[in-house]
Amino acid sequence: MVTKSALIAGLFGSALGLPVALPYAVGASVSVSIGPVAVEISRSHGVDFDLDVSCLVTSCPIAMVQFRSTDAPDYQPVV
């Protein structure tokens, strides 16, 4: 009985963690935010924690996941 529950919980946990672990394994940076707290994980910069204080005054998403390429710059190049 306990083994079946542990197996179901393990499969459910790995199904939830796969969207975050798979892009990180390929080299993309993953940003997970829950309310005003955000965590960005990338191979080149490591783990970065951020607190968005504007969420305390205005509305913000409850939870959000973003994927970005680590090689892509955050700015737009001038041509």
Coordinates of N, CA, C and O in Angstrom, one line a residue:
M1 N 0.8 -1.2 0.0 CA 0.0 0.0 0.0 C 0.9 1.3 0.0 O 0.6 2.2 -0.8
V2 N 1.9 1.3 0.9 CA 2.7 2.5 1.0 C 3.6 2.6 -0.3 O 3.9 3.7 -0.8
T3 N 4.0 1.4 -0.8 CA 4.8 1.4 -2.0 C 4.1 2.0 -3.2 O 4.6 2.8 -4.0
K4 N 2.8 1.7 -3.4 CA 2.0 2.2 -4.4 C 1.8 3.7 -4.3 O 2.0 4.5 -5.3
S5 N 1.6 4.2 -3.1 CA 1.5 5.6 -2.9 C 2.8 6.4 -3.1 O 2.8 7.5 -3.7
A6 N 3.9 5.8 -2.7 CA 5.2 6.4 -3.0 C 5.5 6.4 -4.5 O 6.1 7.4 -5.0
L7 N 5.2 5.4 -5.2 CA 5.4 5.3 -6.6 C 4.6 6.4 -7.3 O 5.1 7.1 -8.2
I8 N 3.3 6.5 -7.0 CA 2.5 7.6 -7.6 C 3.0 9.0 -7.2 O 3.0 9.8 -8.1
A9 N 3.4 9.2 -6.0 CA 3.9 10.5 -5.6 C 5.2 10.8 -6.4 O 5.5 11.9 -6.8
G10 N 6.1 9.8 -6.5 CA 7.3 10.0 -7.3 C 7.1 10.3 -8.7 O 7.7 11.2 -9.3
L11 N 6.1 9.6 -9.4 CA 5.8 9.9 -10.8 C 5.2 11.3 -10.9 O 5.5 12.0 -11.9
F12 N 4.4 11.7 -10.0 CA 3.7 13.0 -10.0 C 4.8 14.1 -9.8 O 4.8 15.1 -10.5
G13 N 5.7 13.9 -8.9 CA 6.8 14.9 -8.6 C 7.7 15.0 -9.8 O 8.1 16.1 -10.2
S14 N 8.1 13.9 -10.5 CA 9.0 14.0 -11.6 C 8.2 14.6 -12.8 O 8.9 15.3 -13.6
A15 N 6.9 14.4 -12.9 CA 6.2 15.0 -14.0 C 6.1 16.5 -13.8 O 6.1 17.3 -14.8
L16 N 6.1 17.0 -12.6 CA 6.1 18.4 -12.3 C 7.5 19.0 -12.5 O 7.6 20.2 -12.9
G17 N 8.5 18.3 -12.2 CA 9.9 18.8 -12.3 C 10.5 18.7 -13.7 O 11.4 19.4 -14.0
L18 N 9.9 17.9 -14.6 CA 10.4 17.7 -15.9 C 10.4 19.0 -16.8 O 11.4 19.3 -17.4
P19 N 9.4 19.9 -16.8 CA 9.5 21.1 -17.5 C 10.6 22.1 -17.1 O 11.0 22.9 -17.8
V20 N 11.0 21.9 -15.9 CA 12.1 22.8 -15.4 C 13.5 22.1 -15.6 O 14.4 22.8 -16.0
A21 N 13.6 20.8 -15.4 CA 14.9 20.1 -15.5 C 15.3 19.9 -17.0 O 16.5 20.0 -17.3
L22 N 14.4 19.7 -17.9 CA 14.7 19.4 -19.2 C 15.4 20.6 -20.0 O 16.4 20.4 -20.6
P23 N 14.8 21.8 -19.9 CA 15.5 22.9 -20.6 C 16.8 23.2 -19.9 O 17.7 23.6 -20.6
Y24 N 16.9 23.1 -18.6 CA 18.2 23.3 -18.0 C 19.3 22.3 -18.5 O 20.4 22.7 -18.7
A25 N 18.8 21.1 -18.7 CA 19.8 20.1 -19.1 C 20.3 20.4 -20.6 O 21.4 20.0 -20.9
V26 N 19.4 21.0 -21.4 CA 19.9 21.4 -22.7 C 20.6 22.7 -22.8 O 21.2 23.0 -23.8
G27 N 20.7 23.4 -21.7 CA 21.5 24.6 -21.7 C 20.7 25.9 -21.6 O 21.3 27.0 -21.6
A28 N 19.4 25.9 -21.6 CA 18.6 27.1 -21.5 C 18.5 27.5 -20.0 O 18.6 26.7 -19.1
S29 N 18.2 28.8 -19.8 CA 18.0 29.3 -18.5 C 16.5 29.2 -18.2 O 15.7 29.4 -19.0
V30 N 16.2 28.8 -16.9 CA 14.8 28.7 -16.5 C 14.5 29.6 -15.4 O 15.3 29.7 -14.4
S31 N 13.4 30.3 -15.5 CA 13.0 31.3 -14.5 C 11.7 30.9 -13.9 O 10.7 30.7 -14.7
V32 N 11.6 30.6 -12.6 CA 10.3 30.3 -12.0 C 10.0 31.3 -10.9 O 10.8 31.7 -10.1
S33 N 8.8 31.9 -11.1 CA 8.4 32.9 -10.1 C 7.1 32.5 -9.5 O 6.2 32.1 -10.2
I34 N 7.0 32.7 -8.2 CA 5.8 32.4 -7.4 C 5.5 33.7 -6.6 O 6.2 34.0 -5.7
G35 N 4.5 34.5 -7.1 CA 4.2 35.7 -6.5 C 5.3 36.7 -6.7 O 5.8 36.8 -7.8
P36 N 5.8 37.4 -5.7 CA 6.9 38.4 -5.8 C 8.3 37.8 -5.8 O 9.3 38.4 -6.1
V37 N 8.4 36.5 -5.6 CA 9.7 35.8 -5.5 C 10.0 35.1 -6.8 O 9.2 34.3 -7.3
A38 N 11.2 35.3 -7.4 CA 11.6 34.7 -8.6 C 13.0 34.0 -8.4 O 13.8 34.6 -7.7
V39 N 13.2 32.9 -9.1 CA 14.4 32.2 -9.0 C 14.8 31.9 -10.5 O 14.0 31.3 -11.2
E40 N 16.0 32.3 -10.9 CA 16.5 32.0 -12.3 C 17.7 31.1 -12.2 O 18.6 31.4 -11.4
I41 N 17.6 30.0 -12.9 CA 18.7 29.0 -12.9 C 19.3 28.9 -14.3 O 18.5 28.6 -15.2
S42 N 20.6 29.1 -14.4 CA 21.2 28.9 -15.7 C 22.6 28.3 -15.5 O 23.2 28.4 -14.4
R43 N 23.2 27.7 -16.5 CA 24.5 27.1 -16.4 C 25.6 28.1 -16.3 O 26.6 28.0 -15.6
S44 N 25.4 29.2 -17.0 CA 26.5 30.2 -17.1 C 26.5 31.2 -15.8 O 27.5 31.6 -15.4
H45 N 25.3 31.5 -15.3 CA 25.2 32.4 -14.2 C 24.9 31.8 -12.8 O 24.9 32.4 -11.8
G46 N 24.5 30.5 -12.8 CA 24.2 29.8 -11.6 C 22.7 30.1 -11.2 O 21.8 30.3 -12.0
V47 N 22.5 30.2 -9.9 CA 21.2 30.5 -9.3 C 21.1 31.9 -8.9 O 22.0 32.5 -8.2
D48 N 20.0 32.6 -9.3 CA 19.8 34.0 -9.0 C 18.5 34.2 -8.4 O 17.5 33.8 -9.0
F49 N 18.4 34.8 -7.2 CA 17.1 35.0 -6.5 C 16.7 36.5 -6.7 O 17.6 37.4 -6.7
D50 N 15.4 36.8 -6.9 CA 15.0 38.1 -7.1 C 13.7 38.3 -6.4 O 12.8 37.4 -6.3
L51 N 13.5 39.5 -5.8 CA 12.2 39.9 -5.1 C 11.7 41.1 -5.8 O 12.3 42.1 -5.9
D52 N 10.5 40.9 -6.4 CA 9.9 42.0 -7.2 C 8.9 42.7 -6.2 O 7.8 42.3 -5.9
V53 N 9.3 43.9 -5.7 CA 8.5 44.6 -4.6 C 7.3 45.2 -5.2 O 6.4 45.6 -4.5
S54 N 7.3 45.4 -6.6 CA 6.1 46.0 -7.2 C 4.9 45.1 -7.1 O 3.8 45.5 -7.2
C55 N 5.1 43.8 -7.0 CA 4.0 42.8 -6.8 C 3.3 43.0 -5.5 O 2.2 42.6 -5.4
L56 N 3.9 43.6 -4.5 CA 3.3 43.8 -3.3 C 2.2 44.9 -3.3 O 1.3 45.0 -2.5
V57 N 2.4 45.8 -4.3 CA 1.4 46.9 -4.5 C 0.4 46.7 -5.6 O -0.7 47.0 -5.5
T58 N 0.9 46.1 -6.7 CA 0.1 45.8 -7.9 C -0.1 44.3 -8.0 O 0.5 43.6 -7.3
S59 N -1.0 44.0 -8.9 CA -1.2 42.5 -9.1 C -0.1 41.9 -10.0 O 0.4 42.6 -10.9
C60 N 0.2 40.7 -9.7 CA 1.2 40.0 -10.5 C 0.7 38.5 -10.6 O -0.1 38.1 -9.8
P61 N 1.3 37.8 -11.5 CA 0.9 36.4 -11.7 C 1.2 35.5 -10.4 O 2.2 35.8 -9.7
I62 N 0.3 34.6 -10.1 CA 0.6 33.7 -9.0 C 1.8 32.8 -9.2 O 2.7 32.7 -8.3
A63 N 1.9 32.2 -10.4 CA 3.1 31.4 -10.7 C 3.4 31.5 -12.2 O 2.5 31.6 -13.0
M64 N 4.7 31.5 -12.5 CA 5.1 31.7 -13.9 C 6.4 31.0 -14.2 O 7.3 31.0 -13.3
V65 N 6.5 30.3 -15.3 CA 7.8 29.7 -15.7 C 8.2 30.3 -17.1 O 7.4 30.4 -18.0
Q66 N 9.4 30.7 -17.2 CA 10.0 31.2 -18.4 C 11.2 30.5 -18.8 O 12.0 30.1 -18.0
F67 N 11.4 30.3 -20.1 CA 12.6 29.6 -20.6 C 13.3 30.6 -21.6 O 12.6 31.2 -22.4
R68 N 14.6 30.8 -21.5 CA 15.4 31.6 -22.4 C 16.7 30.9 -22.8 O 17.2 30.2 -22.0
S69 N 17.1 31.2 -23.9 CA 18.4 30.7 -24.3 C 19.5 31.5 -23.6 O 19.4 32.8 -23.5
T70 N 20.5 30.9 -23.1 CA 21.6 31.6 -22.4 C 22.5 32.5 -23.3 O 23.1 33.4 -22.8
D71 N 22.5 32.1 -24.6 CA 23.3 32.9 -25.5 C 22.6 34.1 -26.1 O 23.3 35.0 -26.6
A72 N 21.3 34.3 -25.9 CA 20.6 35.4 -26.4 C 20.7 36.6 -25.5 O 20.5 36.5 -24.3
P73 N 21.1 37.7 -26.0 CA 21.3 38.9 -25.2 C 19.9 39.5 -24.8 O 18.9 39.3 -25.5
D74 N 19.8 40.2 -23.7 CA 18.6 40.8 -23.2 C 18.3 42.1 -23.9 O 17.2 42.6 -23.9
Y75 N 19.2 42.6 -24.6 CA 19.1 43.9 -25.3 C 18.9 43.7 -26.8 O 19.2 42.6 -27.3
Q76 N 18.4 44.7 -27.5 CA 18.2 44.6 -29.0 C 19.4 45.2 -29.6 O 19.8 46.4 -29.3
P77 N 20.2 44.5 -30.5 CA 21.3 45.1 -31.1 C 20.9 46.1 -32.1 O 19.9 46.1 -32.8
V78 N 21.8 47.2 -32.2 CA 21.5 48.3 -33.1 C 22.2 47.9 -34.5 O 23.4 47.6 -34.5
V79 N 21.4 48.0 -35.5 CA 22.0 47.6 -36.9 C 22.2 48.9 -37.7 O 21.6 49.8 -37.6

